[in-house]
């Protein structure tokens, strides 16, 4: 009896340990200076003013993703200019030499403010976010 208890305790323990190890190692699907996608979560870095804290979003809550090249439209470096989108900090957003290789991406999760951030490697970003999006609603402006 004791043996059974101990051995079942041990197997529960090893299951728990394996589960923790598995949880700790959720693969990173995409990461740049401005965002990270892992385990169904989009982390927008440098988001909050003035703390620079990240914002984490469940990707399955995203209703639309809008993308525009940085040389084709203006967006604030940090904060909101139009009361429609809050842009995470990117002090170079409007000062890039190769602005045609960077994108302003905003996601709509049905809140007052859309959440905006910079992406450089757009192809990789799209592969990563498509994997977790419930609504495949990606628009290019
Ligand atoms: C991965 O996502 C699942 C479901 O949301 C969650 O339960 C789990 O804790 C997450 N793992 C990590 C490492 O964040």
mmCIF file of C-alpha atoms and ligand atoms in Angstrom:
data_model
loop_
_atom_site.group_PDB
_atom_site.id
_atom_site.type_symbol
_atom_site.label_atom_id
_atom_site.label_comp_id
_atom_site.label_asym_id
_atom_site.label_seq_id
_atom_site.Cartn_x
_atom_site.Cartn_y
_atom_site.Cartn_z
ATOM 1 C CA UNK A 1 0.000 0.000 0.000
ATOM 2 C CA UNK A 2 2.731 2.410 1.032
ATOM 3 C CA UNK A 3 4.672 1.474 -2.063
ATOM 4 C CA UNK A 4 1.698 2.231 -4.287
ATOM 5 C CA UNK A 5 1.170 5.602 -2.639
ATOM 6 C CA UNK A 6 4.816 6.535 -2.976
ATOM 7 C CA UNK A 7 5.053 5.390 -6.548
ATOM 8 C CA UNK A 8 1.861 7.156 -7.577
ATOM 9 C CA UNK A 9 3.077 10.276 -5.790
ATOM 10 C CA UNK A 10 6.326 10.035 -7.717
ATOM 11 C CA UNK A 11 4.596 9.610 -11.031
ATOM 12 C CA UNK A 12 2.351 12.621 -10.358
ATOM 13 C CA UNK A 13 5.461 14.551 -9.387
ATOM 14 C CA UNK A 14 7.282 13.610 -12.560
ATOM 15 C CA UNK A 15 4.226 14.475 -14.645
ATOM 16 C CA UNK A 16 4.106 17.870 -12.962
ATOM 17 C CA UNK A 17 7.822 18.388 -13.539
ATOM 18 C CA UNK A 18 7.483 17.445 -17.198
ATOM 19 C CA UNK A 19 4.510 19.799 -17.518
ATOM 20 C CA UNK A 20 6.464 22.689 -15.968
ATOM 21 C CA UNK A 21 9.425 22.006 -18.252
ATOM 22 C CA UNK A 22 7.114 21.913 -21.242
ATOM 23 C CA UNK A 23 5.426 25.155 -20.193
ATOM 24 C CA UNK A 24 8.715 26.928 -19.661
ATOM 25 C CA UNK A 25 9.827 26.081 -23.168
ATOM 26 C CA UNK A 26 7.014 27.424 -25.341
ATOM 27 C CA UNK A 27 8.769 28.034 -28.666
ATOM 28 C CA UNK A 28 9.217 31.576 -29.932
ATOM 29 C CA UNK A 29 7.594 31.919 -33.348
ATOM 30 C CA UNK A 30 8.850 35.425 -34.017
ATOM 31 C CA UNK A 31 10.900 38.038 -32.211
ATOM 32 C CA UNK A 32 12.229 41.456 -33.031
ATOM 33 C CA UNK A 33 13.111 44.584 -31.081
ATOM 34 C CA UNK A 34 9.429 45.662 -31.125
ATOM 35 C CA UNK A 35 7.387 42.491 -30.764
ATOM 36 C CA UNK A 36 7.381 38.806 -29.942
ATOM 37 C CA UNK A 37 5.030 35.946 -30.804
ATOM 38 C CA UNK A 38 5.027 32.827 -28.678
ATOM 39 C CA UNK A 39 2.420 30.348 -27.548
ATOM 40 C CA UNK A 40 -0.510 32.288 -28.986
ATOM 41 C CA UNK A 41 0.530 35.558 -27.356
ATOM 42 C CA UNK A 42 1.639 38.721 -29.121
ATOM 43 C CA UNK A 43 3.898 40.814 -26.942
ATOM 44 C CA UNK A 44 4.152 44.426 -28.064
ATOM 45 C CA UNK A 45 7.341 45.769 -26.532
ATOM 46 C CA UNK A 46 7.970 49.397 -25.474
ATOM 47 C CA UNK A 47 4.204 49.905 -25.276
ATOM 48 C CA UNK A 48 3.246 51.842 -22.180
ATOM 49 C CA UNK A 49 4.272 55.458 -21.587
ATOM 50 C CA UNK A 50 6.458 56.238 -19.735
ATOM 51 C CA UNK A 51 7.388 52.851 -18.250
ATOM 52 C CA UNK A 52 8.057 51.152 -21.645
ATOM 53 C CA UNK A 53 6.313 48.024 -20.323
ATOM 54 C CA UNK A 54 5.061 45.488 -22.840
ATOM 55 C CA UNK A 55 1.454 44.814 -23.724
ATOM 56 C CA UNK A 56 0.500 41.150 -24.132
ATOM 57 C CA UNK A 57 -2.410 40.193 -26.335
ATOM 58 C CA UNK A 58 -4.076 36.816 -26.919
ATOM 59 C CA UNK A 59 -3.759 36.508 -30.670
ATOM 60 C CA UNK A 60 -7.098 34.738 -30.955
ATOM 61 C CA UNK A 61 -8.756 37.980 -29.765
ATOM 62 C CA UNK A 62 -7.417 39.916 -32.760
ATOM 63 C CA UNK A 63 -10.163 40.827 -35.220
ATOM 64 C CA UNK A 64 -8.018 42.601 -37.777
ATOM 65 C CA UNK A 65 -4.363 43.250 -38.590
ATOM 66 C CA UNK A 66 -3.567 46.336 -40.697
ATOM 67 C CA UNK A 67 -0.188 46.871 -42.291
ATOM 68 C CA UNK A 68 1.333 49.889 -43.988
ATOM 69 C CA UNK A 69 4.927 50.482 -45.069
ATOM 70 C CA UNK A 70 6.637 53.117 -42.963
ATOM 71 C CA UNK A 71 7.462 55.309 -45.952
ATOM 72 C CA UNK A 72 3.823 55.337 -47.031
ATOM 73 C CA UNK A 73 2.111 56.723 -43.986
ATOM 74 C CA UNK A 74 2.714 58.707 -40.849
ATOM 75 C CA UNK A 75 2.264 57.270 -37.384
ATOM 76 C CA UNK A 76 3.399 58.737 -34.095
ATOM 77 C CA UNK A 77 6.693 57.584 -32.607
ATOM 78 C CA UNK A 78 4.933 56.820 -29.324
ATOM 79 C CA UNK A 79 1.383 57.309 -28.157
ATOM 80 C CA UNK A 80 -1.703 58.387 -30.017
ATOM 81 C CA UNK A 81 -2.175 61.174 -32.494
ATOM 82 C CA UNK A 82 -5.629 60.339 -33.794
ATOM 83 C CA UNK A 83 -7.295 58.707 -30.759
ATOM 84 C CA UNK A 84 -7.764 55.599 -32.898
ATOM 85 C CA UNK A 85 -4.440 53.819 -32.401
ATOM 86 C CA UNK A 86 -1.893 53.728 -29.602
ATOM 87 C CA UNK A 87 1.604 53.307 -31.041
ATOM 88 C CA UNK A 88 4.281 51.502 -29.077
ATOM 89 C CA UNK A 89 7.547 53.400 -28.841
ATOM 90 C CA UNK A 90 9.813 53.381 -31.877
ATOM 91 C CA UNK A 91 11.830 56.588 -31.907
ATOM 92 C CA UNK A 92 13.030 55.833 -35.428
ATOM 93 C CA UNK A 93 9.541 55.248 -36.854
ATOM 94 C CA UNK A 94 9.610 58.435 -38.906
ATOM 95 C CA UNK A 95 13.366 58.766 -39.381
ATOM 96 C CA UNK A 96 14.508 55.587 -41.161
ATOM 97 C CA UNK A 97 16.805 55.648 -44.154
ATOM 98 C CA UNK A 98 15.261 52.387 -45.422
ATOM 99 C CA UNK A 99 11.706 53.081 -44.349
ATOM 100 C CA UNK A 100 10.505 50.950 -47.260
ATOM 101 C CA UNK A 101 11.767 47.878 -45.363
ATOM 102 C CA UNK A 102 9.795 48.564 -42.190
ATOM 103 C CA UNK A 103 6.098 48.387 -41.468
ATOM 104 C CA UNK A 104 3.606 49.983 -39.117
ATOM 105 C CA UNK A 105 1.349 47.184 -37.982
ATOM 106 C CA UNK A 106 -1.807 47.720 -35.945
ATOM 107 C CA UNK A 107 -4.062 45.122 -34.401
ATOM 108 C CA UNK A 108 -7.700 45.565 -33.492
ATOM 109 C CA UNK A 109 -8.979 43.587 -30.515
ATOM 110 C CA UNK A 110 -12.298 45.420 -30.353
ATOM 111 C CA UNK A 111 -11.135 48.034 -27.855
ATOM 112 C CA UNK A 112 -11.244 51.820 -28.338
ATOM 113 C CA UNK A 113 -7.583 51.945 -29.308
ATOM 114 C CA UNK A 114 -5.970 49.736 -31.893
ATOM 115 C CA UNK A 115 -2.474 48.685 -30.867
ATOM 116 C CA UNK A 116 0.373 49.694 -33.186
ATOM 117 C CA UNK A 117 4.009 48.626 -33.447
ATOM 118 C CA UNK A 118 6.909 48.263 -35.877
ATOM 119 C CA UNK A 119 7.803 45.137 -37.848
ATOM 120 C CA UNK A 120 10.868 44.663 -40.017
ATOM 121 C CA UNK A 121 10.807 41.054 -41.229
ATOM 122 C CA UNK A 122 7.192 41.092 -42.339
ATOM 123 C CA UNK A 123 7.183 37.662 -44.052
ATOM 124 C CA UNK A 124 8.299 35.941 -40.853
ATOM 125 C CA UNK A 125 5.905 37.995 -38.764
ATOM 126 C CA UNK A 126 2.981 36.996 -40.996
ATOM 127 C CA UNK A 127 3.807 33.293 -40.859
ATOM 128 C CA UNK A 128 3.994 33.482 -37.070
ATOM 129 C CA UNK A 129 0.807 35.452 -36.480
ATOM 130 C CA UNK A 130 -1.245 33.481 -39.037
ATOM 131 C CA UNK A 131 -0.514 30.356 -37.038
ATOM 132 C CA UNK A 132 -2.493 31.750 -34.073
ATOM 133 C CA UNK A 133 -5.082 34.091 -35.625
ATOM 134 C CA UNK A 134 -8.659 32.910 -35.321
ATOM 135 C CA UNK A 135 -9.865 35.467 -37.861
ATOM 136 C CA UNK A 136 -7.470 35.599 -40.826
ATOM 137 C CA UNK A 137 -8.191 39.253 -41.469
ATOM 138 C CA UNK A 138 -4.981 40.904 -42.638
ATOM 139 C CA UNK A 139 -5.281 44.112 -44.664
ATOM 140 C CA UNK A 140 -2.547 46.027 -46.477
ATOM 141 C CA UNK A 141 -3.018 49.757 -46.693
HETATM 142 C C1 LIG B 1 0.849 28.622 -23.249
HETATM 143 O O1 LIG B 1 -0.531 28.891 -23.435
HETATM 144 C C2 LIG B 1 -1.384 28.096 -22.641
HETATM 145 C C3 LIG B 1 -2.808 28.411 -23.034
HETATM 146 O O2 LIG B 1 -3.061 29.778 -23.002
HETATM 147 C C4 LIG B 1 -1.095 28.383 -21.168
HETATM 148 O O3 LIG B 1 -1.903 27.600 -20.357
HETATM 149 C C5 LIG B 1 0.371 28.126 -20.857
HETATM 150 O O4 LIG B 1 0.655 28.514 -19.549
HETATM 151 C C6 LIG B 1 1.257 28.922 -21.810
HETATM 152 N N1 LIG B 1 2.660 28.576 -21.615
HETATM 153 C C7 LIG B 1 3.599 29.520 -21.425
HETATM 154 C C8 LIG B 1 4.987 29.016 -21.265
HETATM 155 O O5 LIG B 1 3.350 30.699 -21.391
#
